[in-house]
Amino acid sequence: MIELYEQLDFKENLLFEKVITDISETKYSIIDDFFTDEEVAVLRNSLLTKYEEEQFKKAAIGNRVNEQIEKAIRGDFILWINEDSHDVLERRFFDKINDLANYLNKTCFMGILYKEFHYAIYPEGTFYKRHLDTFKNDDRRKLSMVCYLNENDWVPETDGGELVLYLSENGKDETKTITPFPGRVVIFESQELEHEVKPVKRERLSITGWLKTR
């Protein structure tokens, strides 16, 4: 009876359906209206406030079991956030992430149980070389997400910081270059797509994270 009730209570979400279709066809999805302009602005202010308060730390490579700081590979600074945060803005962010995760579990049986997210800021001149988002000792990350919080006047030709996805289809290697416009969200398969962040020419702001299984 509970399962029947859940099926009757289910409502199709066209935005989430687009994510599912995109990932099934190309292994990535780009959504420009996942967050409202107001939500982007308040999250940007939250990030910058915490950065000015020196709460961020230099990002490392590897997971928390085997971290190494390698400036030649990545140059961003990060601050981990979680859904138990006392910050109302961050809880609202996780509300939307949880809506997506629950929808994927109901429709695609993905088994997402955990979320792992952090603020990220790339100072001018920094980058993140080509890599994959999974580790030899931990393959729980299933979907990677990047939520851009940059200013509205971001210009790709002069500001840089593009995300490059490395795609392979029918034996051919291709790339997809994505401009970090504010409010844009990129979702892709963590275990499938290598990617990099091109050098930035002004501060590049985002929330980056993963939807994970047990």
Short mmCIF file of C-alpha atoms in Angstrom, two decimals, residues 10-153:
data_model
loop_
_atom_site.label_atom_id
_atom_site.label_comp_id
_atom_site.label_asym_id
_atom_site.label_seq_id
_atom_site.Cartn_x
_atom_site.Cartn_y
_atom_site.Cartn_z
CA PHE A 10 4.53 11.11 -7.80
CA LYS A 11 4.68 14.31 -9.86
CA GLU A 12 6.80 14.63 -12.96
CA ASN A 13 9.46 17.36 -12.81
CA LEU A 14 10.33 18.55 -16.31
CA LEU A 15 13.66 20.06 -15.23
CA PHE A 16 14.79 16.84 -13.56
CA GLU A 17 13.53 14.82 -16.53
CA LYS A 18 15.78 16.92 -18.76
CA VAL A 19 18.74 16.04 -16.51
CA ILE A 20 17.90 12.33 -16.78
CA THR A 21 17.52 12.47 -20.56
CA ASP A 22 20.72 14.45 -21.07
CA ILE A 23 22.83 12.15 -18.88
CA SER A 24 21.45 9.00 -20.49
CA GLU A 25 22.29 10.38 -23.94
CA THR A 26 25.54 12.34 -23.40
CA LYS A 27 26.63 11.61 -19.77
CA TYR A 28 26.26 15.31 -18.85
CA SER A 29 23.57 17.95 -18.49
CA ILE A 30 23.67 21.77 -18.49
CA ILE A 31 20.85 23.65 -16.75
CA ASP A 32 20.70 27.43 -16.75
CA ASP A 33 17.67 27.88 -14.47
CA PHE A 34 18.28 25.39 -11.64
CA PHE A 35 18.70 28.32 -9.21
CA THR A 36 17.04 31.73 -9.37
CA ASP A 37 19.04 34.96 -9.72
CA GLU A 38 18.23 35.77 -6.09
CA GLU A 39 19.47 32.39 -4.87
CA VAL A 40 22.70 32.78 -6.83
CA ALA A 41 23.26 36.27 -5.41
CA VAL A 42 22.79 35.25 -1.78
CA LEU A 43 24.97 32.16 -2.14
CA ARG A 44 27.66 34.27 -3.81
CA ASN A 45 27.57 36.73 -0.90
CA SER A 46 27.76 33.86 1.58
CA LEU A 47 30.81 32.42 -0.20
CA LEU A 48 32.62 35.76 -0.35
CA THR A 49 31.87 36.56 3.30
CA LYS A 50 33.30 33.25 4.47
CA TYR A 51 36.31 33.66 2.17
CA GLU A 52 37.04 37.12 3.61
CA GLU A 53 36.79 35.60 7.08
CA GLU A 54 39.56 33.17 6.02
CA GLN A 55 37.44 30.07 6.53
CA PHE A 56 38.64 28.50 3.26
CA LYS A 57 41.62 26.18 2.85
CA LYS A 58 43.82 25.28 -0.11
CA ALA A 59 42.24 22.41 -2.05
CA ALA A 60 44.06 19.09 -2.28
CA ILE A 61 44.01 16.17 -4.69
CA GLY A 62 42.81 12.75 -3.56
CA ASN A 63 40.09 12.07 -1.01
CA ARG A 64 40.20 12.86 2.69
CA VAL A 65 42.03 9.60 3.40
CA ASN A 66 44.93 10.50 1.11
CA GLU A 67 45.07 14.26 0.51
CA GLN A 68 47.97 16.00 -1.20
CA ILE A 69 48.26 19.66 -2.07
CA GLU A 70 49.60 20.04 -5.61
CA LYS A 71 49.61 23.62 -6.89
CA ALA A 72 50.72 22.40 -10.32
CA ILE A 73 47.47 20.41 -10.64
CA ARG A 74 44.82 22.59 -8.99
CA GLY A 75 44.75 26.07 -7.50
CA ASP A 76 41.35 26.55 -5.91
CA PHE A 77 40.43 27.17 -2.28
CA ILE A 78 37.45 25.37 -0.75
CA LEU A 79 35.11 25.31 2.24
CA TRP A 80 33.02 22.19 2.90
CA ILE A 81 29.32 22.72 3.61
CA ASN A 82 26.59 20.30 4.69
CA GLU A 83 22.83 20.13 4.99
CA ASP A 84 23.02 20.37 8.77
CA SER A 85 24.43 23.87 8.43
CA HIS A 86 23.05 26.62 10.64
CA ASP A 87 23.12 28.85 7.55
CA VAL A 88 19.58 29.19 6.18
CA LEU A 89 20.89 29.88 2.67
CA GLU A 90 22.92 26.69 2.60
CA ARG A 91 19.96 24.65 3.85
CA ARG A 92 17.86 26.06 1.00
CA PHE A 93 20.59 25.00 -1.41
CA PHE A 94 20.49 21.45 -0.05
CA ASP A 95 16.68 21.41 -0.25
CA LYS A 96 16.97 21.65 -4.04
CA ILE A 97 19.80 19.13 -4.18
CA ASN A 98 17.74 16.69 -2.09
CA ASP A 99 14.74 17.18 -4.38
CA LEU A 100 16.90 16.16 -7.34
CA ALA A 101 18.48 13.20 -5.51
CA ASN A 102 15.09 11.90 -4.36
CA TYR A 103 13.69 12.23 -7.87
CA LEU A 104 16.64 10.30 -9.35
CA ASN A 105 16.20 7.57 -6.76
CA LYS A 106 12.48 7.23 -7.50
CA THR A 107 12.77 7.30 -11.29
CA CYS A 108 16.20 5.80 -11.97
CA PHE A 109 16.85 3.74 -8.82
CA MET A 110 20.28 5.35 -8.44
CA GLY A 111 20.63 4.62 -4.74
CA ILE A 112 21.93 8.08 -3.84
CA LEU A 113 22.31 8.27 -0.06
CA TYR A 114 24.92 10.96 0.53
CA LYS A 115 25.82 14.43 -0.72
CA GLU A 116 29.24 16.06 -0.52
CA PHE A 117 29.53 19.76 -1.42
CA HIS A 118 31.90 22.66 -0.93
CA TYR A 119 32.25 26.30 -1.89
CA ALA A 120 35.11 26.79 -4.35
CA ILE A 121 36.99 29.92 -5.36
CA TYR A 122 39.66 30.04 -8.04
CA PRO A 123 41.88 33.13 -7.66
CA GLU A 124 43.15 34.82 -10.79
CA GLY A 125 45.66 32.65 -12.66
CA THR A 126 44.62 29.32 -11.13
CA PHE A 127 43.25 26.19 -12.83
CA TYR A 128 42.54 22.48 -12.33
CA LYS A 129 44.18 20.06 -14.75
CA ARG A 130 42.39 17.15 -16.41
CA HIS A 131 41.17 14.57 -13.90
CA LEU A 132 38.42 12.13 -12.92
CA ASP A 133 36.24 12.62 -9.83
CA THR A 134 36.60 9.12 -8.39
CA PHE A 135 39.38 7.47 -6.39
CA LYS A 136 41.04 4.07 -6.32
CA ASN A 137 39.92 3.53 -2.72
CA ASP A 138 36.44 5.09 -3.07
CA ASP A 139 34.06 4.84 -6.04
CA ARG A 140 30.87 6.06 -4.35
CA ARG A 141 30.63 9.31 -6.33
CA LYS A 142 28.06 8.81 -9.10
CA LEU A 143 27.16 12.33 -10.26
CA SER A 144 29.32 15.45 -10.11
CA MET A 145 27.68 18.88 -9.87
CA VAL A 146 29.03 22.40 -10.37
CA CYS A 147 26.81 25.38 -9.52
CA TYR A 148 28.33 28.65 -10.74
CA LEU A 149 28.09 31.77 -8.57
CA ASN A 150 30.04 34.22 -10.71
CA GLU A 151 29.01 37.81 -11.36
CA ASN A 152 26.50 38.54 -14.12
CA ASP A 153 29.10 40.26 -16.30
#
